[in-house]
XYZ file of C-alpha atoms in Angstrom:
728
model
C -3.714 31.438 -10.606
C -3.498 27.726 -11.405
C -0.757 26.070 -13.405
C -2.181 22.916 -14.976
C -0.345 19.979 -16.500
C -1.765 16.879 -18.117
C 1.043 14.382 -18.635
C 0.559 13.647 -22.332
C 4.206 13.842 -23.396
C 7.432 12.735 -21.720
C 9.106 15.516 -19.721
C 12.492 15.239 -21.370
C 14.188 18.020 -19.417
C 15.713 17.321 -16.042
C 15.542 19.701 -13.085
C 16.296 23.197 -14.482
C 19.898 24.184 -14.005
C 18.740 27.391 -12.327
C 17.406 25.371 -9.360
C 20.500 25.247 -7.206
C 19.314 25.204 -3.588
C 20.478 21.594 -3.337
C 17.906 20.228 -0.895
C 15.823 17.983 -3.143
C 16.800 14.350 -2.694
C 18.832 15.020 0.426
C 18.348 12.703 3.451
C 16.579 15.292 5.612
C 14.956 14.137 8.842
C 11.196 14.312 9.235
C 9.927 17.874 9.511
C 7.270 16.733 12.005
C 9.562 14.325 13.836
C 9.960 16.538 16.888
C 6.200 16.880 17.258
C 5.751 13.116 17.128
C 8.414 12.148 19.629
C 7.189 14.770 22.106
C 3.522 13.856 21.747
C 2.496 17.190 20.220
C 1.348 15.650 16.920
C -2.300 14.889 17.676
C -3.971 11.888 16.109
C -7.637 11.103 15.539
C -8.393 10.014 19.112
C -6.690 13.046 20.693
C -7.385 16.778 21.043
C -10.768 16.184 22.725
C -13.448 18.924 22.737
C -15.733 19.921 25.608
C -18.855 17.833 26.008
C -17.387 14.806 24.270
C -19.164 11.469 24.641
C -17.941 8.058 23.585
C -19.340 5.433 21.243
C -18.476 1.753 20.985
C -19.485 -0.401 18.038
C -21.462 -3.609 18.526
C -20.673 -6.458 16.144
C -22.771 -9.159 14.529
C -22.386 -12.623 16.093
C -23.497 -14.398 12.891
C -22.086 -14.403 9.331
C -25.399 -13.530 7.656
C -29.012 -12.949 8.522
C -30.885 -10.549 10.761
C -29.536 -8.961 13.923
C -31.705 -6.730 16.068
C -30.176 -4.858 19.011
C -32.043 -3.757 22.128
C -33.096 -0.111 21.879
C -31.999 0.736 25.390
C -29.237 -0.245 27.781
C -28.709 0.869 31.375
C -26.261 3.713 31.945
C -25.939 4.848 28.326
C -27.080 7.881 26.370
C -28.202 6.058 23.237
C -28.164 2.819 21.285
C -28.140 3.487 17.559
C -28.857 0.948 14.852
C -28.649 2.584 11.465
C -28.161 1.110 7.967
C -25.843 3.946 6.995
C -22.987 2.827 9.183
C -23.839 -0.851 8.943
C -23.137 -0.908 5.205
C -20.169 1.409 5.439
C -18.513 -1.199 7.641
C -17.652 -3.019 4.417
C -15.486 -0.642 2.329
C -15.677 -1.191 -1.388
C -19.188 -2.631 -1.399
C -21.232 -1.551 -4.371
C -24.860 -1.425 -3.263
C -27.385 -2.328 -5.934
C -30.190 -0.998 -3.722
C -30.384 0.774 -0.353
C -30.363 -1.682 2.567
C -33.849 -2.485 3.831
C -32.817 -2.223 7.456
C -29.862 -2.193 9.798
C -30.445 -5.763 10.877
C -29.279 -7.562 7.712
C -25.589 -8.437 7.932
C -23.091 -9.837 5.454
C -20.306 -11.187 7.657
C -19.608 -12.085 11.250
C -18.183 -9.117 13.110
C -19.917 -6.492 10.974
C -20.984 -3.388 12.894
C -24.704 -3.530 13.738
C -25.102 -0.898 16.461
C -23.388 1.894 18.363
C -23.634 2.366 22.104
C -22.928 5.914 23.357
C -22.120 6.838 26.956
C -20.439 9.571 28.987
C -17.258 7.497 29.356
C -15.543 5.029 27.082
C -15.569 2.432 29.871
C -19.333 2.675 30.306
C -19.916 2.483 26.567
C -17.645 -0.533 26.199
C -19.336 -2.361 29.107
C -22.800 -1.704 27.702
C -21.748 -2.717 24.178
C -20.341 -6.007 25.415
C -23.582 -6.763 27.257
C -26.121 -5.425 24.766
C -28.963 -7.830 24.050
C -29.049 -9.037 20.458
C -31.701 -11.064 18.694
C -30.388 -13.028 15.719
C -31.930 -14.945 12.837
C -28.970 -16.567 11.037
C -29.149 -17.876 7.491
C -26.740 -20.438 6.023
C -24.124 -18.892 3.722
C -20.748 -20.027 2.347
C -17.749 -18.747 4.292
C -14.901 -20.718 2.679
C -13.635 -20.172 -0.894
C -13.497 -23.933 -1.430
C -17.263 -24.206 -0.804
C -18.370 -22.139 -3.793
C -18.049 -22.115 -7.544
C -16.038 -19.048 -8.592
C -17.863 -16.185 -10.216
C -18.361 -16.713 -13.927
C -16.948 -15.909 -16.367
C -13.360 -15.888 -15.182
C -11.431 -12.754 -16.157
C -8.619 -13.305 -18.645
C -6.125 -10.560 -17.909
C -3.757 -11.579 -20.684
C -3.865 -14.360 -23.254
C -1.795 -15.220 -26.300
C -0.980 -18.336 -28.277
C -1.695 -21.870 -27.052
C -0.275 -22.409 -23.570
C -1.242 -26.087 -23.388
C 0.575 -26.910 -26.611
C 3.575 -24.836 -25.521
C 3.795 -26.738 -22.246
C 3.609 -30.094 -24.053
C 6.490 -29.065 -26.267
C 8.634 -27.389 -23.595
C 11.972 -28.846 -22.563
C 11.242 -28.040 -18.918
C 7.940 -27.342 -17.215
C 6.474 -26.412 -13.861
C 2.851 -26.747 -12.734
C 2.348 -26.083 -9.018
C -0.168 -24.494 -6.641
C 0.595 -22.016 -3.857
C -1.706 -20.696 -1.119
C -1.327 -17.378 0.686
C -3.476 -16.618 3.748
C -5.628 -13.665 4.683
C -3.391 -10.804 5.763
C -4.193 -7.680 7.748
C -2.909 -4.111 7.456
C -2.363 -3.861 11.247
C -1.526 -0.150 11.295
C -0.057 1.196 14.537
C -2.927 3.675 15.102
C -6.314 1.942 15.491
C -9.239 3.326 13.522
C -10.834 6.297 15.259
C -13.174 9.177 14.446
C -14.384 12.282 16.282
C -17.465 14.061 14.913
C -18.678 17.590 15.705
C -21.683 19.306 14.104
C -22.072 23.061 13.826
C -25.549 23.549 12.431
C -25.673 21.505 9.241
C -21.911 21.325 8.847
C -19.900 18.339 10.021
C -16.256 18.387 11.042
C -14.815 14.899 11.360
C -11.327 14.128 12.611
C -10.278 10.609 11.647
C -7.437 8.397 10.539
C -7.825 8.582 6.755
C -5.476 8.084 3.827
C -7.426 9.792 1.015
C -9.554 12.735 2.102
C -11.169 13.547 -1.243
C -12.844 10.166 -1.797
C -13.565 9.827 1.932
C -15.386 13.162 1.933
C -17.567 12.056 -0.975
C -18.324 8.711 0.676
C -19.236 10.282 4.002
C -21.467 12.920 2.432
C -23.201 10.210 0.426
C -23.709 8.031 3.506
C -25.214 10.951 5.448
C -27.281 12.267 2.549
C -25.723 15.730 2.620
C -23.655 17.851 0.244
C -19.863 17.531 0.224
C -19.609 21.221 1.080
C -21.168 20.396 4.457
C -18.327 18.008 5.343
C -14.863 18.963 6.551
C -12.377 16.174 7.202
C -9.225 16.532 9.269
C -6.374 14.017 9.254
C -3.158 15.973 9.897
C -1.365 12.941 11.357
C -2.174 9.314 10.604
C -0.453 6.463 12.393
C -0.184 4.145 9.424
C -2.849 2.869 7.088
C -1.438 0.321 4.617
C -4.751 0.492 2.725
C -7.080 -0.025 5.676
C -7.865 3.713 5.893
C -8.379 4.375 2.184
C -12.132 4.888 2.571
C -14.751 5.713 5.161
C -15.443 2.945 7.628
C -18.034 2.246 10.316
C -16.438 4.347 13.047
C -16.620 7.544 10.985
C -20.220 7.192 9.836
C -21.394 6.018 13.259
C -19.708 8.954 15.018
C -21.289 11.416 12.583
C -24.784 9.915 12.918
C -24.587 9.804 16.712
C -23.183 13.325 17.068
C -26.022 14.768 15.032
C -28.677 12.840 16.936
C -27.286 13.719 20.379
C -26.165 17.256 19.626
C -22.754 16.553 21.188
C -19.300 15.628 19.926
C -18.941 11.843 19.631
C -15.761 9.814 19.440
C -15.650 6.211 18.218
C -12.401 4.244 18.560
C -12.107 0.655 17.413
C -10.374 -1.933 19.556
C -7.626 -3.955 17.890
C -10.050 -6.875 17.558
C -12.620 -4.639 15.869
C -9.997 -3.289 13.490
C -9.207 -6.855 12.449
C -12.875 -7.465 11.643
C -13.878 -4.137 10.112
C -10.794 -2.593 8.503
C -10.829 -4.931 5.537
C -8.386 -7.769 4.963
C -6.162 -8.845 2.100
C -7.877 -11.817 0.502
C -6.379 -15.252 0.781
C -5.228 -16.569 -2.606
C -4.911 -19.837 -4.447
C -2.377 -19.446 -7.251
C -1.556 -22.009 -9.907
C 1.638 -21.226 -11.805
C 2.465 -23.001 -15.051
C 5.796 -22.337 -16.749
C 7.518 -23.836 -19.753
C 10.897 -23.082 -21.277
C 13.316 -24.381 -23.877
C 16.609 -26.092 -23.104
C 18.359 -22.725 -22.863
C 15.964 -21.407 -20.209
C 13.936 -19.095 -22.426
C 10.295 -19.058 -21.389
C 7.815 -20.303 -23.957
C 4.733 -20.484 -21.695
C 3.448 -18.482 -18.726
C 0.268 -19.430 -16.897
C -0.944 -17.669 -13.756
C -4.388 -18.595 -12.440
C -5.459 -16.784 -9.264
C -8.510 -17.352 -7.057
C -9.431 -14.746 -4.431
C -12.555 -14.025 -2.397
C -14.824 -11.184 -1.357
C -18.372 -10.389 -0.291
C -21.177 -10.876 -2.820
C -21.696 -7.144 -3.478
C -18.111 -5.910 -3.425
C -16.565 -4.557 -6.611
C -12.953 -5.069 -5.411
C -10.868 -8.197 -5.842
C -7.187 -8.614 -5.029
C -5.351 -7.985 -8.365
C -2.952 -10.881 -7.853
C -1.748 -11.146 -11.450
C -1.238 -7.415 -11.994
C 2.483 -7.610 -12.822
C 2.562 -11.024 -14.515
C 1.639 -9.804 -18.020
C 4.740 -7.625 -18.402
C 7.478 -8.944 -16.104
C 8.786 -11.755 -18.352
C 8.507 -12.627 -22.036
C 6.797 -15.767 -23.343
C 4.977 -16.220 -26.638
C 2.229 -18.343 -25.081
C 0.422 -17.121 -21.994
C -2.824 -17.379 -20.094
C -3.343 -15.170 -17.030
C -6.684 -15.687 -15.295
C -8.380 -14.076 -12.293
C -11.342 -15.624 -10.455
C -13.418 -14.489 -7.454
C -15.244 -16.648 -4.910
C -18.215 -14.833 -3.348
C -18.313 -15.717 0.339
C -19.329 -14.174 3.670
C -16.009 -13.393 5.290
C -15.099 -9.855 6.310
C -14.681 -7.515 3.375
C -11.478 -7.839 1.355
C -9.806 -4.659 0.175
C -6.501 -3.067 -0.691
C -3.623 -3.832 1.661
C -0.182 -2.392 0.988
C 0.954 -3.324 -2.535
C -2.336 -4.974 -3.506
C -1.794 -7.664 -6.115
C 1.975 -7.777 -6.410
C 2.550 -8.309 -2.677
C 1.237 -11.861 -3.046
C 1.341 -12.330 -6.810
C 4.983 -11.439 -7.393
C 5.973 -13.370 -4.264
C 4.444 -16.597 -5.568
C 5.558 -16.111 -9.173
C 9.159 -15.474 -8.113
C 9.118 -18.682 -6.064
C 7.994 -20.495 -9.208
C 10.796 -18.928 -11.248
C 13.321 -20.160 -8.688
C 11.910 -23.667 -8.904
C 12.018 -23.625 -12.696
C 15.649 -22.462 -12.645
C 16.534 -25.466 -10.503
C 14.798 -27.857 -12.911
C 16.621 -26.344 -15.881
C 19.926 -26.305 -14.028
C 20.489 -22.600 -14.575
C 21.310 -19.847 -12.109
C 18.092 -18.106 -10.951
C 19.526 -14.694 -11.812
C 20.460 -15.791 -15.316
C 17.000 -17.283 -15.900
C 15.435 -13.920 -15.167
C 17.929 -11.962 -17.252
C 17.241 -14.170 -20.281
C 13.515 -13.493 -20.117
C 13.266 -9.726 -19.647
C 11.117 -8.348 -22.497
C 12.139 -5.437 -24.713
C 8.561 -4.161 -24.760
C 5.360 -5.075 -22.998
C 4.326 -8.537 -24.178
C 1.082 -8.843 -26.166
C 0.397 -5.072 -26.293
C 3.766 -4.047 -27.708
C 3.803 -0.853 -25.642
C 7.279 0.501 -24.834
C 8.399 0.619 -21.222
C 8.720 4.145 -19.861
C 11.876 2.906 -18.185
C 13.219 -0.560 -17.390
C 15.821 -1.226 -14.698
C 15.227 -4.876 -13.760
C 18.434 -6.120 -15.374
C 20.436 -3.391 -13.623
C 18.849 -4.257 -10.272
C 19.615 -7.955 -10.748
C 23.250 -7.475 -11.726
C 23.959 -4.848 -9.076
C 22.274 -6.919 -6.373
C 24.152 -10.096 -7.298
C 27.470 -8.278 -7.118
C 26.785 -6.458 -3.853
C 25.262 -9.469 -2.060
C 28.018 -11.891 -3.009
C 25.729 -14.167 -5.022
C 28.690 -15.934 -6.623
C 29.460 -17.507 -3.225
C 26.127 -19.351 -3.209
C 26.120 -23.080 -3.833
C 23.253 -24.094 -6.140
C 23.033 -27.416 -4.294
C 20.634 -27.378 -1.291
C 21.989 -28.354 2.130
C 25.533 -27.694 0.952
C 26.365 -25.282 3.759
C 25.810 -25.770 7.475
C 26.900 -24.367 10.807
C 26.217 -26.934 13.519
C 22.496 -27.668 13.552
C 21.799 -24.737 11.205
C 21.522 -25.119 7.430
C 22.489 -21.948 5.550
C 21.013 -20.827 2.229
C 20.749 -17.855 -0.100
C 17.839 -16.805 -2.285
C 16.812 -13.975 -4.575
C 13.808 -12.605 -6.437
C 12.882 -9.839 -8.830
C 10.825 -6.891 -7.582
C 8.216 -5.173 -9.745
C 5.256 -2.910 -9.058
C 2.967 -0.974 -11.397
C 3.356 2.806 -11.314
C 0.570 5.353 -11.570
C -0.197 9.043 -11.169
C -3.380 10.424 -9.595
C -4.894 13.851 -10.169
C -3.581 16.231 -7.534
C -3.745 19.883 -6.508
C -1.593 21.947 -4.168
C -1.366 25.613 -3.241
C 1.958 27.325 -2.556
C 2.204 30.786 -1.013
C 5.471 32.765 -1.045
C 5.488 35.487 1.599
C 7.360 38.825 1.451
C 9.475 37.786 4.457
C 11.012 34.945 2.464
C 8.948 32.120 3.918
C 6.617 29.832 2.016
C 3.578 27.719 2.785
C 2.339 24.549 1.068
C -1.322 23.569 1.425
C -2.977 20.380 0.188
C -5.340 17.819 1.685
C -2.694 15.171 0.949
C -1.977 13.041 4.020
C 1.160 11.855 5.793
C 0.645 8.313 7.074
C 4.220 8.008 8.278
C 5.736 8.158 4.804
C 7.383 11.599 5.017
C 4.936 13.767 3.055
C 5.513 16.839 5.222
C 9.239 16.627 4.591
C 9.167 15.792 0.892
C 6.696 18.486 -0.150
C 8.671 21.013 1.870
C 11.875 19.986 0.108
C 10.286 20.383 -3.321
C 9.054 23.883 -2.519
C 12.377 24.828 -0.932
C 14.293 23.651 -4.005
C 12.065 25.437 -6.485
C 11.902 28.709 -4.544
C 15.485 28.793 -3.298
C 14.696 28.569 0.397
C 16.099 26.703 3.341
C 13.720 23.807 4.226
C 12.954 25.307 7.636
C 11.563 28.377 5.849
C 8.779 26.281 4.311
C 5.648 25.357 6.270
C 3.618 22.396 5.008
C -0.044 22.040 5.929
C -1.774 18.740 5.195
C -4.845 16.673 5.940
C -7.655 19.248 5.737
C -10.356 19.222 3.060
C -10.381 23.024 3.111
C -7.071 22.790 1.244
C -6.783 21.852 -2.466
C -7.580 18.225 -3.209
C -4.422 16.110 -3.278
C -3.782 12.590 -4.435
C -3.984 10.987 -1.016
C -1.778 8.225 0.331
C -2.153 4.876 -1.397
C -0.900 2.820 -4.307
C 2.579 4.397 -4.081
C 1.242 7.386 -6.034
C 1.192 9.972 -3.242
C 4.660 11.498 -3.301
C 4.987 11.733 -7.074
C 1.441 12.975 -7.683
C 1.305 15.570 -4.907
C 4.956 16.419 -5.433
C 4.326 17.290 -9.067
C 1.413 19.548 -8.105
C 3.655 21.399 -5.618
C 6.327 21.653 -8.325
C 3.808 23.175 -10.733
C 2.574 25.701 -8.163
C 6.161 26.750 -7.490
C 6.758 27.074 -11.229
C 3.878 29.550 -11.328
C 5.492 31.608 -8.574
C 8.850 31.488 -10.329
C 7.210 32.694 -13.547
C 5.671 35.661 -11.713
C 9.015 36.629 -10.189
C 10.787 36.188 -13.540
C 8.256 38.534 -15.114
C 9.077 41.182 -12.505
C 12.759 40.809 -13.314
C 12.125 40.778 -17.064
C 13.595 37.339 -17.710
C 12.433 33.868 -18.699
C 11.575 31.457 -15.888
C 14.332 29.071 -17.029
C 16.911 31.872 -16.590
C 15.802 32.741 -13.056
C 18.025 31.548 -10.228
C 16.472 31.397 -6.754
C 18.825 30.522 -3.933
C 19.138 31.342 -0.226
C 16.193 33.738 -0.309
C 17.529 35.659 -3.310
C 16.337 35.933 -6.916
C 19.035 36.385 -9.580
C 19.066 37.103 -13.283
C 22.308 37.829 -15.038
C 24.349 40.120 -12.787
C 21.316 41.406 -10.865
C 20.363 39.953 -7.495
C 17.341 40.827 -5.338
C 16.182 39.740 -1.923
C 12.649 38.352 -1.995
C 11.619 41.056 0.476
C 12.502 43.686 -2.149
C 10.424 41.974 -4.853
C 7.266 41.185 -2.905
C 4.931 43.630 -1.229
C 2.283 40.982 -0.689
C 2.158 37.162 -0.782
C 2.346 35.381 -4.126
C -0.069 32.435 -4.309
C -0.247 29.806 -7.028
C -2.018 26.454 -7.352
C -0.604 23.490 -9.218
C -2.860 20.906 -10.832
C -1.473 17.636 -12.155
C -3.505 15.183 -14.214
C -2.403 11.820 -15.570
C -2.567 11.797 -19.346
C -1.669 9.893 -22.464
C 1.703 8.644 -21.237
C -0.074 6.232 -18.872
C -1.715 4.604 -21.901
C 1.103 4.828 -24.428
C 3.815 3.368 -22.180
C 4.040 0.630 -19.564
C 5.083 2.312 -16.322
C 6.544 0.295 -13.487
C 9.171 0.350 -10.786
C 11.860 -2.314 -10.587
C 14.177 -3.975 -8.144
C 15.646 -7.154 -6.731
C 15.691 -8.863 -3.329
C 18.470 -10.989 -1.814
C 18.315 -13.005 1.407
C 20.421 -15.345 3.493
C 18.721 -17.576 6.051
C 19.569 -20.232 8.595
C 17.165 -23.162 9.019
C 17.350 -25.351 12.120
C 17.439 -28.963 10.991
C 15.647 -30.135 14.174
C 13.133 -27.421 15.138
C 12.232 -25.996 11.715
C 13.037 -22.488 12.946
C 13.992 -20.035 10.217
C 16.267 -17.126 11.027
C 16.877 -14.384 8.510
C 20.575 -13.455 8.696
C 20.889 -10.683 6.132
C 18.877 -9.116 3.341
C 19.473 -6.640 0.515
C 16.990 -4.724 -1.602
C 17.977 -2.894 -4.794
C 15.373 -0.504 -6.210
C 14.826 1.907 -9.104
C 11.921 4.303 -8.639
C 12.680 7.393 -10.687
C 13.981 10.478 -8.892
C 14.494 9.955 -5.161
C 12.912 12.934 -3.399
C 14.400 12.271 0.048
C 17.051 9.610 0.463
C 16.257 8.971 4.143
C 12.473 8.631 3.840
C 12.885 6.554 0.671
C 15.281 4.247 2.500
C 12.791 3.909 5.354
C 9.972 3.058 2.957
C 12.071 0.263 1.455
C 12.931 -1.114 4.882
C 9.265 -1.169 5.858
C 8.318 -2.904 2.635
C 10.970 -5.562 3.091
C 9.705 -6.248 6.630
C 6.222 -6.666 5.139
C 7.694 -9.305 2.825
C 9.469 -11.058 5.684
C 6.163 -11.260 7.550
C 4.361 -12.683 4.530
C 7.032 -15.356 4.107
C 7.523 -16.408 7.707
C 4.942 -15.206 10.236
C 1.742 -13.447 9.132
C -1.465 -15.465 8.823
C -4.999 -14.459 9.716
C -6.868 -17.688 10.430
C -10.608 -17.983 9.684
C -13.005 -20.128 11.670
C -14.307 -22.607 9.037
C -17.767 -22.606 10.666
C -18.613 -18.897 10.429
C -15.693 -17.274 8.596
C -14.612 -14.856 11.300
C -10.920 -14.215 11.918
C -9.751 -15.909 15.101
C -6.215 -14.419 15.144
C -7.416 -10.885 15.828
C -4.625 -9.423 17.953
C -0.862 -9.188 17.910
C -0.552 -12.232 20.136
C -1.991 -14.450 17.406
C -1.282 -12.414 14.267
C 2.503 -12.434 14.208
C 4.057 -9.329 12.723
C 7.858 -9.580 12.543
C 9.477 -8.184 15.668
C 12.952 -6.720 16.057
C 14.288 -10.196 16.837
C 12.976 -11.451 13.485
C 14.594 -8.735 11.383
C 18.372 -8.333 11.039
C 20.065 -5.250 9.656
C 18.646 -4.732 6.176
C 20.566 -3.075 3.366
C 18.915 -0.876 0.754
C 20.452 0.398 -2.475
C 18.600 3.011 -4.542
C 19.697 3.087 -8.179
C 20.006 6.502 -9.863
C 16.953 6.771 -12.072
C 14.726 9.190 -13.968
C 11.485 8.577 -15.833
C 10.371 11.402 -18.138
C 6.922 9.829 -18.641
C 5.689 10.574 -15.117
C 5.759 14.371 -14.954
C 8.368 17.071 -14.378
C 9.626 15.534 -11.121
C 10.468 12.306 -12.969
C 9.723 10.444 -9.711
C 7.784 7.211 -9.329
C 6.247 5.225 -6.481
C 8.424 3.411 -3.963
C 6.560 2.587 -0.755
C 5.153 -0.713 -1.998
C 7.933 -1.878 -4.316
C 9.945 -3.031 -1.306
C 7.295 -5.663 -0.535
C 6.964 -7.165 -3.986
C 9.137 -10.266 -4.206
C 10.769 -9.802 -0.786
C 9.062 -12.864 0.662
C 10.083 -14.924 -2.349
C 13.767 -14.178 -1.768
C 13.384 -15.459 1.803
C 11.496 -18.605 0.745
C 13.957 -19.321 -2.048
C 16.773 -19.027 0.497
C 14.934 -21.532 2.705
C 14.928 -24.000 -0.182
C 18.623 -23.440 -0.823
C 19.290 -24.094 2.857
C 17.237 -27.249 3.431
C 15.940 -28.420 0.044
C 12.256 -27.989 0.888
C 9.620 -25.901 -0.924
C 6.851 -24.431 1.235
C 3.873 -23.610 -0.956
C 1.399 -22.850 1.813
C 2.496 -19.549 3.312
C 3.778 -18.541 5.770
C 6.665 -20.979 6.239
C 6.155 -21.531 9.957
C 8.225 -24.119 11.879
C 5.349 -26.614 12.035
C 4.973 -26.556 8.242
C 8.704 -26.923 7.740
C 8.876 -29.844 10.188
C 5.967 -31.523 8.396
C 7.789 -31.064 5.086
C 10.966 -32.511 6.614
C 9.072 -35.541 7.882
C 7.430 -36.072 4.496
C 10.771 -35.771 2.691
C 12.546 -37.934 5.262
C 15.259 -35.373 5.996
């Protein structure tokens, strides 16, 4: 049986009183943690079958034109050049026509061939020395070289922003630049393909198995039923593993041609080229307000880039239309079509860079007005979504701001820059709002309750390090009255019901609701056997109770009970503005001589609906805040202006914050519920921790030394240059 729910009405009831196991929300440790620390959790490049051979991708040495690889190479089994995996190397590309041949490339570093050998060393050597014939064509590789795609997209417009700015008591009109950023997941991209007749089994690092299965079947020209994907453990993704990439298609093509299992693992350099990037941005922010600090004008103009045929563009201004109120607004999104590696979703697409820049602008406006940055934000929180008039499903920004200010000691901050120093270090404090859109995705899960009092959860939902195994087990344990260790969770297999997948901060809530629904079906069946309503059934510690009667599950079940839950987003997504809210607070020390910035402490306050596991939620916030620290201070993928390729393609040159860069971070999760997002009343959290985090750090830098850095990240050389220019 399947219990289906389309979320068309708010779920006003909280967790039924009869659910008393008390495990949901608790800070349980990872269910799979022991497997991971002992090496028994196998990833895509492990668990190798007999007869395995190894493939290494060959990359284009030109940004556009024709590349032809030699058909043979000494000491290898095959050299494959196939348009199917060439085009798949650019996730998100919308082909208007099938490629005419494998030799036409769109960016430097694109996969053009696969070399297969008996060992990975032999394949790598041959790939590095494969003869390539190239016929380059001149193409633009820098956003500044091209006219943006026309017409520009107006995301939100109202009133007359130019007139409002002319009449405003205080204004701001500045431009910020953010660089290309990379997902840089711990596990490199890898795929292992095995054919049995006409059926393919592919083990790979993937975030969303349902869409990936469709993409792979389409690339190979076979039916989805002929494709089984396995991704039980994924070592991070951050968006880079949302879809099928070159390694998966190439492994599948080669395995079928050779009649042997084929594994393709990308090097870190190849991941940087092929596992799409976050687009660089140019953001112009225009703000106007009256003498009391109430916004009258909001302008946010964003320019991003992508390949000519890609249908994705970084949604920089996604949160701007509803975060603050202003009668006059113009929010514009433009795309420059260039031949750099494909841009795609990287953790918290849009808000990660858009909220960061906008919150820096709000800080600067507060200084011009002479008002506290917290108070400026509080005065401009809307009662309903501007322009559309939709109600918010829940709004906790004001709570997050007030609670954060109190806990962080904001009242101790001097509004005057350079007011506090310790020797050669200038000390400053900064803050920013946090906001991220919330969404649900259609999701299915199967739950089986066994006569011995154990349960099993099955869904092709993935765990990319976010705690899915643990959370889904907790939900089932709570609903069915079982200890968490009595629940087995099986994930990452397309033979299971199609889950939401991991991305966009929708995974836990979407898949969690489908598990909840499946458990509700089981509870209804047991209630029927006891002759009571489901709401009156109490399940706890392996027992089912109604009134003064109590039964062990073993006495009620002679065979397993199986139910499937199916969640669909519905009308509430259209009738209400759904978002998650928070605030960031940072204290930094800036060296007045070297330009070094040291983060001393940081606080994040977040409201995300029901917290399903306090420990995994806390960890997600910490990871998001570190993402924001990297965006503010260290992370920058640099493009060669001649051919567009990324030159900082390893962790020596692409600086992710290390332990020495990150002090102890504090996270506070506000009690919250949102009835518009399904019976769990839970919302996304994994990406909220990023949004605005970098702005709090940069605003603290200004408070410390009096300098605004508008070209991110704020590296020491940029800070020293700003000091020299300002004469400080």
